Short mmCIF file of C-alpha atoms in Angstrom, two decimals:
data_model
loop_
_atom_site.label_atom_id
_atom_site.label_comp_id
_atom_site.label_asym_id
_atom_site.label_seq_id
_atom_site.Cartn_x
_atom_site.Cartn_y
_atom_site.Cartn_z
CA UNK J 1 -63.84 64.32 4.70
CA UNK J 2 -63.78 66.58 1.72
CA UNK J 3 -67.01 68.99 0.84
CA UNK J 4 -68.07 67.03 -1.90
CA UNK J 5 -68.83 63.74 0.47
CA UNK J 6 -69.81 66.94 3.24
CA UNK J 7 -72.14 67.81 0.66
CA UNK J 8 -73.88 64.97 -0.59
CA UNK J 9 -74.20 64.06 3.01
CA UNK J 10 -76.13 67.08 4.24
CA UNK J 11 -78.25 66.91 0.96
CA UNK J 12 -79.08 63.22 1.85
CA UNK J 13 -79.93 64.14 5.55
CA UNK J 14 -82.34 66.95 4.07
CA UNK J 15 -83.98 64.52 2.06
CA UNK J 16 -85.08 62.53 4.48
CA UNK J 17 -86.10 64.78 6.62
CA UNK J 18 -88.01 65.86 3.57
CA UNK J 19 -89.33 62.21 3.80
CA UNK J 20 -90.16 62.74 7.11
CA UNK J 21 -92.22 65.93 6.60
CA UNK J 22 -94.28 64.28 3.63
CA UNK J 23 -95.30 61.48 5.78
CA UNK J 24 -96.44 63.71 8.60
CA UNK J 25 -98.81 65.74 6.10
CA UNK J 26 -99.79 62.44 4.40
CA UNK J 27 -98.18 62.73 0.84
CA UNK J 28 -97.27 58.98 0.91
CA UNK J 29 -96.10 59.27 -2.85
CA UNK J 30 -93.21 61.87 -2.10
CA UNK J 31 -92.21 60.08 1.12
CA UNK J 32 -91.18 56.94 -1.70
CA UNK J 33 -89.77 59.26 -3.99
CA UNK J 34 -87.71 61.01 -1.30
CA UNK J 35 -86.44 58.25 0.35
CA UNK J 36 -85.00 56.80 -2.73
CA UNK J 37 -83.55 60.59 -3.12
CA UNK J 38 -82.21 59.89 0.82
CA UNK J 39 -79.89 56.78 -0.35
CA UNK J 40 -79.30 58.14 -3.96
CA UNK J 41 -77.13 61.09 -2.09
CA UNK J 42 -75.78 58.86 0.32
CA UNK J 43 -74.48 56.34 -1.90
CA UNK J 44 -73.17 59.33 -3.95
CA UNK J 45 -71.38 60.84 -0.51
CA UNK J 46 -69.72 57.39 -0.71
CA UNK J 47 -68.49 57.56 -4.01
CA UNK J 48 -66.93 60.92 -3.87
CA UNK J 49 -65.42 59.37 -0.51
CA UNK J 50 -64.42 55.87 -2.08
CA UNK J 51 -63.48 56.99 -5.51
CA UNK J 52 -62.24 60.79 -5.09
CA UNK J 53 -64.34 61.19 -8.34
CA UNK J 54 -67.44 63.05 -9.51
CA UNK J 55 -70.24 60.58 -9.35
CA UNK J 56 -72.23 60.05 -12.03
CA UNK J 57 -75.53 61.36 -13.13
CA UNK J 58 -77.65 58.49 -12.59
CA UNK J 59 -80.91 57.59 -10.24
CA UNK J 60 -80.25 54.05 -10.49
CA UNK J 61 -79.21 52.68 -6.53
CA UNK J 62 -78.38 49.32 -7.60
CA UNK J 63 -75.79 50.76 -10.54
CA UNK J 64 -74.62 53.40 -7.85
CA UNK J 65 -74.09 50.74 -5.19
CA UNK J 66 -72.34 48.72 -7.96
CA UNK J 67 -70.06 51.59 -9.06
CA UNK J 68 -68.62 52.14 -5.92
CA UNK J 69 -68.02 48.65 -4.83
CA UNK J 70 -70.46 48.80 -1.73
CA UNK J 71 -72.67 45.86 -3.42
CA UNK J 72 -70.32 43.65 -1.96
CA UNK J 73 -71.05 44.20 1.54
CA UNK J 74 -75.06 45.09 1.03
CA UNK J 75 -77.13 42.12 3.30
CA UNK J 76 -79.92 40.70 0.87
CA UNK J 77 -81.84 42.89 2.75
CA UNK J 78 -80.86 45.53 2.06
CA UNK J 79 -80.56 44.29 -1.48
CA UNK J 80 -84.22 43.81 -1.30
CA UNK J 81 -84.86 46.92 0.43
CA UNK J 82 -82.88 48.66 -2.64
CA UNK J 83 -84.72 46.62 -5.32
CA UNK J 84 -88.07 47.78 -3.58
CA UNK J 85 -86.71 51.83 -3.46
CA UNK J 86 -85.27 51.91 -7.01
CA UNK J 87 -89.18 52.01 -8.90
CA UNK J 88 -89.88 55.06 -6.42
CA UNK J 89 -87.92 57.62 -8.48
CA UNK J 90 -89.11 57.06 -12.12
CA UNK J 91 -92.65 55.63 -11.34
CA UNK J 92 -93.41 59.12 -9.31
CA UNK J 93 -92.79 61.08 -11.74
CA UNK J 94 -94.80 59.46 -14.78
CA UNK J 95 -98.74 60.26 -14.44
CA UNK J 96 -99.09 56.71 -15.90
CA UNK J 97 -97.25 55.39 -12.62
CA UNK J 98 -98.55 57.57 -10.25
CA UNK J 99 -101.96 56.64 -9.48
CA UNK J 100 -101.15 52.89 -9.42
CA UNK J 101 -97.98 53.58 -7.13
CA UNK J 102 -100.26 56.25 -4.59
CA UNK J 103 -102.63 53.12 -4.38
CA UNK J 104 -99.38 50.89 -2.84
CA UNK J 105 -97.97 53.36 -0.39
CA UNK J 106 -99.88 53.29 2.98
CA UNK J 107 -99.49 55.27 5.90
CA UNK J 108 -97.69 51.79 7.57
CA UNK J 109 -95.61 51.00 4.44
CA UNK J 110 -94.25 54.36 4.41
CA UNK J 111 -93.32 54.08 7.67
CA UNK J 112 -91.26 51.46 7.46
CA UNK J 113 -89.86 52.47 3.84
CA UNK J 114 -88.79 55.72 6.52
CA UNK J 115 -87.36 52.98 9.27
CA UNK J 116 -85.67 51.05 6.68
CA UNK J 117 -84.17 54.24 4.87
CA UNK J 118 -83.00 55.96 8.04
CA UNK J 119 -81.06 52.32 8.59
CA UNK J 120 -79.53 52.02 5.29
CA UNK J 121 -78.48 55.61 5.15
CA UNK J 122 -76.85 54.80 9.00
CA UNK J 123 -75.33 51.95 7.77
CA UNK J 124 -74.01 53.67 4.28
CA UNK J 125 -72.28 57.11 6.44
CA UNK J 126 -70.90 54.61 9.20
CA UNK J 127 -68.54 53.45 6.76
CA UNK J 128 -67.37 57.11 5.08
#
């Protein structure tokens, strides 16, 4: 494995642990945004692994799963689980978002957005 995949690997781990840590102390609108951040890295680890190039500079998981081909073995759920991640980047970050997106993320919903992210990320590495 070469340290670009090492990297984006260990960056990926740290963000959900970040994930983690935001949950614990109840800031339900960073555990979203950092889970997305969680499978963003990943998906980039698989890139550099898969295509021995420097992935692109995008947030989008669906156009990153795309890119590298990994689509094609995704479950439709964890299509799904994608589809419901990929709003949790962009809508954080916009004031305009942010107050109806705080109102959807419970204490339960982020704990399974958590489950579901530690599982795709699991899945993701297992085939690097």
């Amino acid at each position: 494995m070469n340290d670009k995949v090492t990297y984006w690997i260990e960056m990926s781990d740290y963000d959900l642990e970040t994930a983690d840590a935001m949950l614990v102390t109840g800031r339900y609108l960073y555990v979203g945004f950092m889970c997305h951040q969680t499978i963003e890295k990943i998906l980039k680890a698989y890139w550099s692994n898969c295509l021995e190039e420097v992935p692109l500079k995008i947030h989008s998981l669906s156009r990153l799963a795309e890119k590298t081909g990994i689509d094609q073995e995704l479950s439709e759920e964890q299509f799904d689980f994608i589809d419901r991640l990929e709003p949790l980047n962009i809508e954080a970050r916009y004031p305009s978002y942010k107050e109806r997106l705080m109102k959807s993320l419970s204490k339960e919903y982020c704990q399974q957005l958590l489950k579901e992210t530690n599982e795709l990320q699991q899945w993701i590495k297992n085939k690097l």
